């Protein structure tokens, strides 16, 4: 059974930082490309960041320079370090794993940026 389990998000003040993690099971993690997506109320799901199996990263324009994605193949885990958080970063954050036409999603974790 494939599982992608995101760490708990939470409430963060503007300008603050938060690190999300997504631990997987049931897949050969090292061959999967991993990504973080987010969906704010009333908006479409959008790519936040991705990291390919070989380590190449890609970021959405709105988070470049503030967020960093990384992976630890030994721990079957992908991370999203979020710095300089803004109110507009408030969303449900979802972990994604894909290879070829196969993809899996986590259930999401809510991040709220507010004072």
Tab-separated table of N, CA, C and O in Angstrom:
chain	number	residue	atom	x	y	z
A	1	UNK	N	0.850	-1.192	0.000
A	1	UNK	CA	0.000	0.000	0.000
A	1	UNK	C	0.886	1.243	0.000
A	1	UNK	O	1.752	1.388	0.845
A	2	UNK	N	0.622	2.123	-0.931
A	2	UNK	CA	1.409	3.341	-1.044
A	2	UNK	C	0.852	4.407	-0.106
A	2	UNK	O	-0.355	4.639	-0.069
A	3	UNK	N	1.740	5.027	0.630
A	3	UNK	CA	1.329	6.125	1.508
A	3	UNK	C	2.305	7.278	1.384
A	3	UNK	O	3.515	7.067	1.358
A	4	UNK	N	1.745	8.467	1.318
A	4	UNK	CA	2.521	9.696	1.393
A	4	UNK	C	1.933	10.488	2.559
A	4	UNK	O	0.760	10.873	2.509
A	5	UNK	N	2.724	10.691	3.572
A	5	UNK	CA	2.220	11.320	4.789
A	5	UNK	C	2.964	12.618	5.049
A	5	UNK	O	4.169	12.615	5.321
A	6	UNK	N	2.219	13.716	4.942
A	6	UNK	CA	2.813	15.029	5.208
A	6	UNK	C	2.857	15.321	6.694
A	6	UNK	O	1.977	14.862	7.453
A	7	UNK	N	3.843	16.064	7.093
A	7	UNK	CA	3.904	16.511	8.480
A	7	UNK	C	2.836	17.567	8.708
A	7	UNK	O	2.272	18.128	7.767
A	8	UNK	N	2.562	17.802	9.965
A	8	UNK	CA	1.544	18.789	10.293
A	8	UNK	C	2.029	20.186	9.925
A	8	UNK	O	3.171	20.546	10.194
A	9	UNK	N	1.143	20.963	9.306
A	9	UNK	CA	1.465	22.348	9.008
A	9	UNK	C	1.264	23.187	10.246
A	9	UNK	O	1.802	22.910	11.296
A	10	UNK	N	0.468	24.216	10.120
A	10	UNK	CA	0.170	25.023	11.288
A	10	UNK	C	0.090	26.495	10.983
A	10	UNK	O	0.095	26.913	9.817
A	11	UNK	N	0.032	27.261	12.053
A	11	UNK	CA	-0.087	28.711	11.970
A	11	UNK	C	1.295	29.343	12.128
A	11	UNK	O	1.995	29.048	13.098
A	12	UNK	N	1.647	30.174	11.187
A	12	UNK	CA	2.952	30.842	11.200
A	12	UNK	C	2.736	32.332	10.962
A	12	UNK	O	1.873	32.714	10.163
A	13	UNK	N	3.515	33.136	11.632
A	13	UNK	CA	3.409	34.578	11.423
A	13	UNK	C	4.078	34.980	10.122
A	13	UNK	O	5.025	34.316	9.668
A	14	UNK	N	3.628	36.039	9.516
A	14	UNK	CA	4.292	36.548	8.304
A	14	UNK	C	5.774	36.792	8.582
A	14	UNK	O	6.140	37.319	9.632
A	15	UNK	N	6.591	36.383	7.622
A	15	UNK	CA	8.032	36.483	7.793
A	15	UNK	C	8.656	35.285	8.453
A	15	UNK	O	9.888	35.166	8.496
A	16	UNK	N	7.834	34.398	8.959
A	16	UNK	CA	8.337	33.218	9.657
A	16	UNK	C	8.722	32.093	8.719
A	16	UNK	O	8.649	32.223	7.487
A	17	UNK	N	9.133	31.006	9.332
A	17	UNK	CA	9.587	29.830	8.578
A	17	UNK	C	8.867	28.581	9.066
A	17	UNK	O	8.414	28.504	10.209
A	18	UNK	N	8.824	27.615	8.175
A	18	UNK	CA	8.220	26.322	8.511
A	18	UNK	C	8.820	25.288	7.574
A	18	UNK	O	9.056	25.574	6.400
A	19	UNK	N	9.075	24.105	8.095
A	19	UNK	CA	9.544	23.019	7.241
A	19	UNK	C	8.505	21.913	7.225
A	19	UNK	O	8.102	21.408	8.279
A	20	UNK	N	8.091	21.556	6.037
A	20	UNK	CA	7.199	20.416	5.848
A	20	UNK	C	8.018	19.207	5.426
A	20	UNK	O	9.027	19.335	4.744
A	21	UNK	N	7.540	18.052	5.831
A	21	UNK	CA	8.144	16.820	5.360
A	21	UNK	C	7.051	15.890	4.849
A	21	UNK	O	5.887	16.003	5.228
A	22	UNK	N	7.438	15.013	3.968
A	22	UNK	CA	6.523	14.014	3.414
A	22	UNK	C	7.271	12.691	3.407
A	22	UNK	O	8.246	12.540	2.659
A	23	UNK	N	6.808	11.780	4.211
A	23	UNK	CA	7.439	10.466	4.296
A	23	UNK	C	6.607	9.465	3.515
A	23	UNK	O	5.385	9.421	3.658
A	24	UNK	N	7.273	8.696	2.690
A	24	UNK	CA	6.570	7.761	1.818
A	24	UNK	C	6.840	6.319	2.224
A	24	UNK	O	7.848	6.006	2.864
A	25	UNK	N	5.917	5.476	1.831
A	25	UNK	CA	6.095	4.040	1.991
A	25	UNK	C	5.374	3.342	0.848
A	25	UNK	O	4.446	3.901	0.253
A	26	UNK	N	5.856	2.162	0.519
A	26	UNK	CA	5.208	1.395	-0.535
A	26	UNK	C	5.698	1.711	-1.935
A	26	UNK	O	5.164	1.159	-2.912
A	27	UNK	N	6.656	2.609	-2.064
A	27	UNK	CA	7.235	2.920	-3.366
A	27	UNK	C	8.762	2.861	-3.262
A	27	UNK	O	9.321	2.964	-2.178
A	28	UNK	N	9.388	2.691	-4.414
A	28	UNK	CA	10.852	2.789	-4.458
A	28	UNK	C	11.165	4.273	-4.573
A	28	UNK	O	11.245	4.833	-5.671
A	29	UNK	N	11.331	4.892	-3.435
A	29	UNK	CA	11.378	6.351	-3.363
A	29	UNK	C	12.422	6.944	-4.297
A	29	UNK	O	12.185	7.961	-4.945
A	30	UNK	N	13.551	6.302	-4.387
A	30	UNK	CA	14.676	6.902	-5.110
A	30	UNK	C	14.404	7.100	-6.595
A	30	UNK	O	15.053	7.943	-7.232
A	31	UNK	N	13.470	6.365	-7.161
A	31	UNK	CA	13.214	6.506	-8.593
A	31	UNK	C	12.075	7.476	-8.887
A	31	UNK	O	11.822	7.806	-10.045
A	32	UNK	N	11.391	7.912	-7.847
A	32	UNK	CA	10.261	8.812	-8.038
A	32	UNK	C	10.690	10.274	-8.009
A	32	UNK	O	11.543	10.668	-7.222
A	33	UNK	N	10.084	11.037	-8.892
A	33	UNK	CA	10.199	12.480	-8.817
A	33	UNK	C	9.187	12.952	-7.782
A	33	UNK	O	8.057	12.447	-7.729
A	34	UNK	N	9.573	13.899	-6.981
A	34	UNK	CA	8.723	14.346	-5.890
A	34	UNK	C	8.370	15.821	-6.043
A	34	UNK	O	9.154	16.610	-6.586
A	35	UNK	N	7.207	16.161	-5.556
A	35	UNK	CA	6.794	17.548	-5.661
A	35	UNK	C	5.918	17.971	-4.508
A	35	UNK	O	5.347	17.144	-3.795
A	36	UNK	N	5.855	19.267	-4.326
A	36	UNK	CA	4.914	19.885	-3.398
A	36	UNK	C	3.992	20.788	-4.210
A	36	UNK	O	4.466	21.590	-5.030
A	37	UNK	N	2.708	20.636	-3.972
A	37	UNK	CA	1.703	21.486	-4.579
A	37	UNK	C	0.912	22.154	-3.459
A	37	UNK	O	0.944	21.705	-2.312
A	38	UNK	N	0.209	23.200	-3.809
A	38	UNK	CA	-0.660	23.834	-2.819
A	38	UNK	C	-1.948	24.299	-3.480
A	38	UNK	O	-1.996	24.537	-4.685
A	39	UNK	N	-2.959	24.397	-2.644
A	39	UNK	CA	-4.250	24.861	-3.121
A	39	UNK	C	-4.866	25.765	-2.073
A	39	UNK	O	-5.137	25.336	-0.944
A	40	UNK	N	-5.055	27.007	-2.462
A	40	UNK	CA	-5.698	27.979	-1.588
A	40	UNK	C	-7.204	27.959	-1.850
A	40	UNK	O	-7.641	27.535	-2.927
A	41	UNK	N	-7.997	28.398	-0.901
A	41	UNK	CA	-9.452	28.393	-1.088
A	41	UNK	C	-9.860	29.140	-2.344
A	41	UNK	O	-9.416	30.265	-2.584
A	42	UNK	N	-10.663	28.492	-3.167
A	42	UNK	CA	-11.160	29.127	-4.370
A	42	UNK	C	-10.168	29.195	-5.515
A	42	UNK	O	-10.458	29.795	-6.554
A	43	UNK	N	-9.005	28.574	-5.345
A	43	UNK	CA	-7.980	28.620	-6.384
A	43	UNK	C	-7.614	27.206	-6.833
A	43	UNK	O	-7.885	26.232	-6.147
A	44	UNK	N	-6.984	27.135	-7.993
A	44	UNK	CA	-6.544	25.851	-8.504
A	44	UNK	C	-5.276	25.397	-7.785
A	44	UNK	O	-4.505	26.216	-7.277
A	45	UNK	N	-5.078	24.104	-7.791
A	45	UNK	CA	-3.848	23.555	-7.222
A	45	UNK	C	-2.686	23.990	-8.101
A	45	UNK	O	-2.752	23.938	-9.326
A	46	UNK	N	-1.599	24.411	-7.472
A	46	UNK	CA	-0.446	24.883	-8.218
A	46	UNK	C	0.832	24.228	-7.705
A	46	UNK	O	0.933	23.859	-6.532
A	47	UNK	N	1.780	24.114	-8.615
A	47	UNK	CA	3.083	23.569	-8.237
A	47	UNK	C	3.837	24.571	-7.372
A	47	UNK	O	3.952	25.741	-7.718
A	48	UNK	N	4.348	24.082	-6.266
A	48	UNK	CA	5.209	24.886	-5.413
A	48	UNK	C	6.664	24.606	-5.760
A	48	UNK	O	7.440	25.521	-6.031
A	49	UNK	N	7.027	23.335	-5.731
A	49	UNK	CA	8.403	22.948	-6.017
A	49	UNK	C	8.445	21.468	-6.362
A	49	UNK	O	7.583	20.702	-5.923
A	50	UNK	N	9.427	21.097	-7.139
A	50	UNK	CA	9.610	19.692	-7.470
A	50	UNK	C	11.088	19.350	-7.451
A	50	UNK	O	11.947	20.229	-7.626
A	51	UNK	N	11.361	18.084	-7.230
A	51	UNK	CA	12.735	17.595	-7.264
A	51	UNK	C	12.724	16.242	-7.949
A	51	UNK	O	12.007	15.329	-7.538
A	52	UNK	N	13.501	16.136	-8.994
A	52	UNK	CA	13.532	14.899	-9.757
A	52	UNK	C	14.360	13.852	-9.018
A	52	UNK	O	15.080	14.164	-8.067
A	53	UNK	N	14.269	12.640	-9.480
A	53	UNK	CA	15.005	11.564	-8.825
A	53	UNK	C	16.504	11.845	-8.814
A	53	UNK	O	17.210	11.452	-7.878
A	54	UNK	N	16.972	12.557	-9.822
A	54	UNK	CA	18.390	12.884	-9.896
A	54	UNK	C	18.775	14.133	-9.137
A	54	UNK	O	19.955	14.489	-9.077
A	55	UNK	N	17.781	14.819	-8.566
A	55	UNK	CA	18.067	15.966	-7.726
A	55	UNK	C	17.816	17.331	-8.344
A	55	UNK	O	17.932	18.351	-7.659
A	56	UNK	N	17.453	17.379	-9.619
A	56	UNK	CA	17.178	18.673	-10.243
A	56	UNK	C	15.889	19.237	-9.660
A	56	UNK	O	14.889	18.538	-9.541
A	57	UNK	N	15.938	20.515	-9.322
A	57	UNK	CA	14.797	21.159	-8.681
A	57	UNK	C	14.148	22.192	-9.593
A	57	UNK	O	14.762	22.728	-10.511
A	58	UNK	N	12.889	22.447	-9.290
A	58	UNK	CA	12.119	23.452	-10.025
A	58	UNK	C	11.174	24.115	-9.037
A	58	UNK	O	10.639	23.442	-8.134
A	59	UNK	N	10.961	25.420	-9.202
A	59	UNK	CA	10.128	26.154	-8.255
A	59	UNK	C	9.093	26.994	-8.977
A	59	UNK	O	9.336	27.514	-10.074
A	60	UNK	N	7.949	27.152	-8.329
A	60	UNK	CA	6.979	28.096	-8.811
A	60	UNK	C	7.509	29.514	-8.639
A	60	UNK	O	8.267	29.794	-7.712
A	61	UNK	N	7.102	30.402	-9.534
A	61	UNK	CA	7.647	31.760	-9.516
A	61	UNK	C	7.401	32.471	-8.190
A	61	UNK	O	8.241	33.255	-7.732
A	62	UNK	N	6.276	32.188	-7.575
A	62	UNK	CA	5.910	32.920	-6.365
A	62	UNK	C	6.744	32.514	-5.146
A	62	UNK	O	6.721	33.222	-4.131
A	63	UNK	N	7.466	31.413	-5.232
A	63	UNK	CA	8.228	30.950	-4.072
A	63	UNK	C	9.724	30.934	-4.303
A	63	UNK	O	10.494	30.628	-3.382
A	64	UNK	N	10.156	31.251	-5.503
A	64	UNK	CA	11.591	31.239	-5.794
A	64	UNK	C	12.347	32.160	-4.850
A	64	UNK	O	11.940	33.287	-4.613
A	65	UNK	N	13.439	31.631	-4.323
A	65	UNK	CA	14.253	32.406	-3.399
A	65	UNK	C	13.790	32.332	-1.958
A	65	UNK	O	14.502	32.781	-1.052
A	66	UNK	N	12.606	31.792	-1.725
A	66	UNK	CA	12.078	31.694	-0.358
A	66	UNK	C	11.929	30.244	0.103
A	66	UNK	O	12.102	29.944	1.285
A	67	UNK	N	11.580	29.366	-0.820
A	67	UNK	CA	11.346	27.956	-0.485
A	67	UNK	C	12.466	27.094	-1.057
A	67	UNK	O	13.019	27.393	-2.109
A	68	UNK	N	12.757	26.009	-0.355
A	68	UNK	CA	13.758	25.051	-0.816
A	68	UNK	C	13.216	23.637	-0.660
A	68	UNK	O	12.768	23.259	0.427
A	69	UNK	N	13.262	22.892	-1.731
A	69	UNK	CA	12.861	21.490	-1.683
A	69	UNK	C	14.112	20.621	-1.638
A	69	UNK	O	15.132	20.936	-2.267
A	70	UNK	N	14.037	19.543	-0.877
A	70	UNK	CA	15.160	18.616	-0.796
A	70	UNK	C	14.603	17.217	-0.537
A	70	UNK	O	13.429	17.062	-0.196
A	71	UNK	N	15.455	16.241	-0.707
A	71	UNK	CA	15.016	14.863	-0.485
A	71	UNK	C	16.112	14.072	0.196
A	71	UNK	O	17.305	14.360	0.021
A	72	UNK	N	15.691	13.076	0.968
A	72	UNK	CA	16.606	12.159	1.626
A	72	UNK	C	16.170	10.756	1.232
A	72	UNK	O	15.192	10.226	1.790
A	73	UNK	N	16.857	10.193	0.269
A	73	UNK	CA	16.447	8.878	-0.227
A	73	UNK	C	16.585	7.788	0.840
A	73	UNK	O	15.856	6.800	0.817
A	74	UNK	N	17.505	7.967	1.761
A	74	UNK	CA	17.676	6.976	2.821
A	74	UNK	C	16.481	6.954	3.767
A	74	UNK	O	16.209	5.927	4.401
A	75	UNK	N	15.792	8.084	3.853
A	75	UNK	CA	14.637	8.185	4.753
A	75	UNK	C	13.318	8.193	4.002
A	75	UNK	O	12.261	8.359	4.624
A	76	UNK	N	13.379	8.036	2.673
A	76	UNK	CA	12.153	8.039	1.856
A	76	UNK	C	11.312	9.287	2.103
A	76	UNK	O	10.076	9.226	2.146
A	77	UNK	N	11.987	10.403	2.234
A	77	UNK	CA	11.317	11.625	2.657
A	77	UNK	C	11.737	12.803	1.781
A	77	UNK	O	12.903	12.930	1.403
A	78	UNK	N	10.761	13.650	1.502
A	78	UNK	CA	11.010	14.903	0.803
A	78	UNK	C	10.625	16.045	1.742
A	78	UNK	O	9.683	15.916	2.526
A	79	UNK	N	11.373	17.127	1.659
A	79	UNK	CA	11.172	18.263	2.553
A	79	UNK	C	10.862	19.521	1.755
A	79	UNK	O	11.262	19.662	0.596
A	80	UNK	N	10.185	20.443	2.418
A	80	UNK	CA	9.964	21.765	1.854
A	80	UNK	C	10.256	22.777	2.958
A	80	UNK	O	9.495	22.886	3.912
A	81	UNK	N	11.373	23.465	2.819
A	81	UNK	CA	11.718	24.524	3.754
A	81	UNK	C	11.127	25.818	3.234
A	81	UNK	O	11.433	26.243	2.122
A	82	UNK	N	10.278	26.425	4.047
A	82	UNK	CA	9.591	27.649	3.641
A	82	UNK	C	10.047	28.797	4.531
A	82	UNK	O	9.849	28.749	5.750
A	83	UNK	N	10.642	29.788	3.927
A	83	UNK	CA	11.108	30.962	4.650
A	83	UNK	C	10.390	32.208	4.153
A	83	UNK	O	9.782	32.203	3.085
A	84	UNK	N	10.476	33.267	4.929
A	84	UNK	CA	9.860	34.551	4.562
A	84	UNK	C	8.419	34.360	4.134
A	84	UNK	O	7.982	34.862	3.091
A	85	UNK	N	7.685	33.637	4.936
A	85	UNK	CA	6.307	33.295	4.577
A	85	UNK	C	5.434	34.539	4.521
A	85	UNK	O	5.598	35.490	5.289
A	86	UNK	N	4.500	34.489	3.574
A	86	UNK	CA	3.576	35.591	3.358
A	86	UNK	C	2.141	35.080	3.529
A	86	UNK	O	1.885	33.879	3.418
A	87	UNK	N	1.242	36.007	3.718
A	87	UNK	CA	-0.168	35.620	3.866
A	87	UNK	C	-0.652	34.834	2.651
A	87	UNK	O	-1.453	33.903	2.780
A	88	UNK	N	-0.161	35.194	1.489
A	88	UNK	CA	-0.593	34.512	0.263
A	88	UNK	C	-0.042	33.101	0.130
A	88	UNK	O	-0.401	32.382	-0.799
A	89	UNK	N	0.825	32.687	1.056
A	89	UNK	CA	1.284	31.293	1.074
A	89	UNK	C	0.298	30.389	1.811
A	89	UNK	O	0.484	29.165	1.825
A	90	UNK	N	-0.706	30.960	2.401
A	90	UNK	CA	-1.725	30.170	3.101
A	90	UNK	C	-2.431	29.244	2.125
A	90	UNK	O	-2.971	29.695	1.109
A	91	UNK	N	-2.406	27.959	2.417
A	91	UNK	CA	-2.993	26.964	1.523
A	91	UNK	C	-2.870	25.583	2.147
A	91	UNK	O	-2.153	25.392	3.134
A	92	UNK	N	-3.549	24.652	1.541
A	92	UNK	CA	-3.288	23.237	1.813
A	92	UNK	C	-2.111	22.818	0.941
A	92	UNK	O	-2.115	23.076	-0.271
A	93	UNK	N	-1.139	22.173	1.547
A	93	UNK	CA	0.057	21.733	0.833
A	93	UNK	C	0.016	20.219	0.668
A	93	UNK	O	-0.197	19.484	1.651
A	94	UNK	N	0.236	19.782	-0.561
A	94	UNK	CA	0.143	18.373	-0.895
A	94	UNK	C	1.473	17.844	-1.415
A	94	UNK	O	2.130	18.491	-2.243
A	95	UNK	N	1.815	16.663	-0.978
A	95	UNK	CA	2.996	15.966	-1.461
A	95	UNK	C	2.602	15.106	-2.664
A	95	UNK	O	1.513	14.526	-2.689
A	96	UNK	N	3.476	15.056	-3.641
A	96	UNK	CA	3.208	14.295	-4.866
A	96	UNK	C	4.416	13.464	-5.234
A	96	UNK	O	5.556	13.940	-5.118
A	97	UNK	N	4.165	12.252	-5.667
A	97	UNK	CA	5.228	11.377	-6.164
A	97	UNK	C	4.820	10.867	-7.531
A	97	UNK	O	3.679	10.422	-7.710
A	98	UNK	N	5.703	10.944	-8.491
A	98	UNK	CA	5.339	10.457	-9.815
A	98	UNK	C	6.539	9.883	-10.548
A	98	UNK	O	7.678	10.291	-10.333
A	99	UNK	N	6.237	8.920	-11.379
A	99	UNK	CA	7.215	8.386	-12.313
A	99	UNK	C	6.440	7.834	-13.491
A	99	UNK	O	5.482	7.087	-13.322
A	100	UNK	N	6.789	8.272	-14.682
A	100	UNK	CA	6.030	7.892	-15.864
A	100	UNK	C	4.595	8.366	-15.716
A	100	UNK	O	4.339	9.539	-15.455
A	101	UNK	N	3.658	7.466	-15.871
A	101	UNK	CA	2.231	7.812	-15.762
A	101	UNK	C	1.659	7.495	-14.382
A	101	UNK	O	0.466	7.669	-14.154
A	102	UNK	N	2.501	7.049	-13.501
A	102	UNK	CA	2.053	6.695	-12.161
A	102	UNK	C	2.305	7.850	-11.218
A	102	UNK	O	3.400	8.406	-11.195
A	103	UNK	N	1.283	8.230	-10.458
A	103	UNK	CA	1.496	9.258	-9.461
A	103	UNK	C	0.626	9.013	-8.240
A	103	UNK	O	-0.425	8.385	-8.322
A	104	UNK	N	1.129	9.511	-7.140
A	104	UNK	CA	0.440	9.389	-5.864
A	104	UNK	C	0.424	10.746	-5.166
A	104	UNK	O	1.316	11.565	-5.382
A	105	UNK	N	-0.601	10.907	-4.320
A	105	UNK	CA	-0.764	12.169	-3.588
A	105	UNK	C	-0.893	11.893	-2.099
A	105	UNK	O	-1.486	10.897	-1.680
A	106	UNK	N	-0.380	12.812	-1.321
A	106	UNK	CA	-0.678	12.810	0.092
A	106	UNK	C	-2.032	13.466	0.332
A	106	UNK	O	-2.666	13.989	-0.592
A	107	UNK	N	-2.472	13.456	1.579
A	107	UNK	CA	-3.788	14.001	1.907
A	107	UNK	C	-3.754	15.501	2.143
A	107	UNK	O	-4.801	16.135	2.218
A	108	UNK	N	-2.565	16.044	2.282
A	108	UNK	CA	-2.442	17.482	2.441
A	108	UNK	C	-2.303	17.919	3.883
A	108	UNK	O	-2.717	17.217	4.809
A	109	UNK	N	-1.714	19.085	4.037
A	109	UNK	CA	-1.553	19.678	5.356
A	109	UNK	C	-1.742	21.179	5.222
A	109	UNK	O	-1.274	21.788	4.259
A	110	UNK	N	-2.450	21.755	6.172
A	110	UNK	CA	-2.812	23.164	6.081
A	110	UNK	C	-1.721	24.041	6.689
A	110	UNK	O	-1.298	23.827	7.831
A	111	UNK	N	-1.306	25.024	5.917
A	111	UNK	CA	-0.383	26.049	6.397
A	111	UNK	C	-1.112	27.382	6.357
A	111	UNK	O	-1.631	27.773	5.304
A	112	UNK	N	-1.153	28.037	7.494
A	112	UNK	CA	-1.818	29.335	7.596
A	112	UNK	C	-0.795	30.375	8.020
A	112	UNK	O	-0.118	30.200	9.040
A	113	UNK	N	-0.669	31.408	7.222
A	113	UNK	CA	0.268	32.483	7.531
A	113	UNK	C	-0.557	33.709	7.924
A	113	UNK	O	-1.251	34.297	7.095
A	114	UNK	N	-0.463	34.048	9.186
A	114	UNK	CA	-1.295	35.135	9.694
A	114	UNK	C	-0.719	35.651	10.996
A	114	UNK	O	-0.111	34.897	11.764
A	115	UNK	N	-0.943	36.923	11.247
A	115	UNK	CA	-0.518	37.495	12.525
A	115	UNK	C	-1.663	37.459	13.525
A	115	UNK	O	-1.500	37.888	14.677
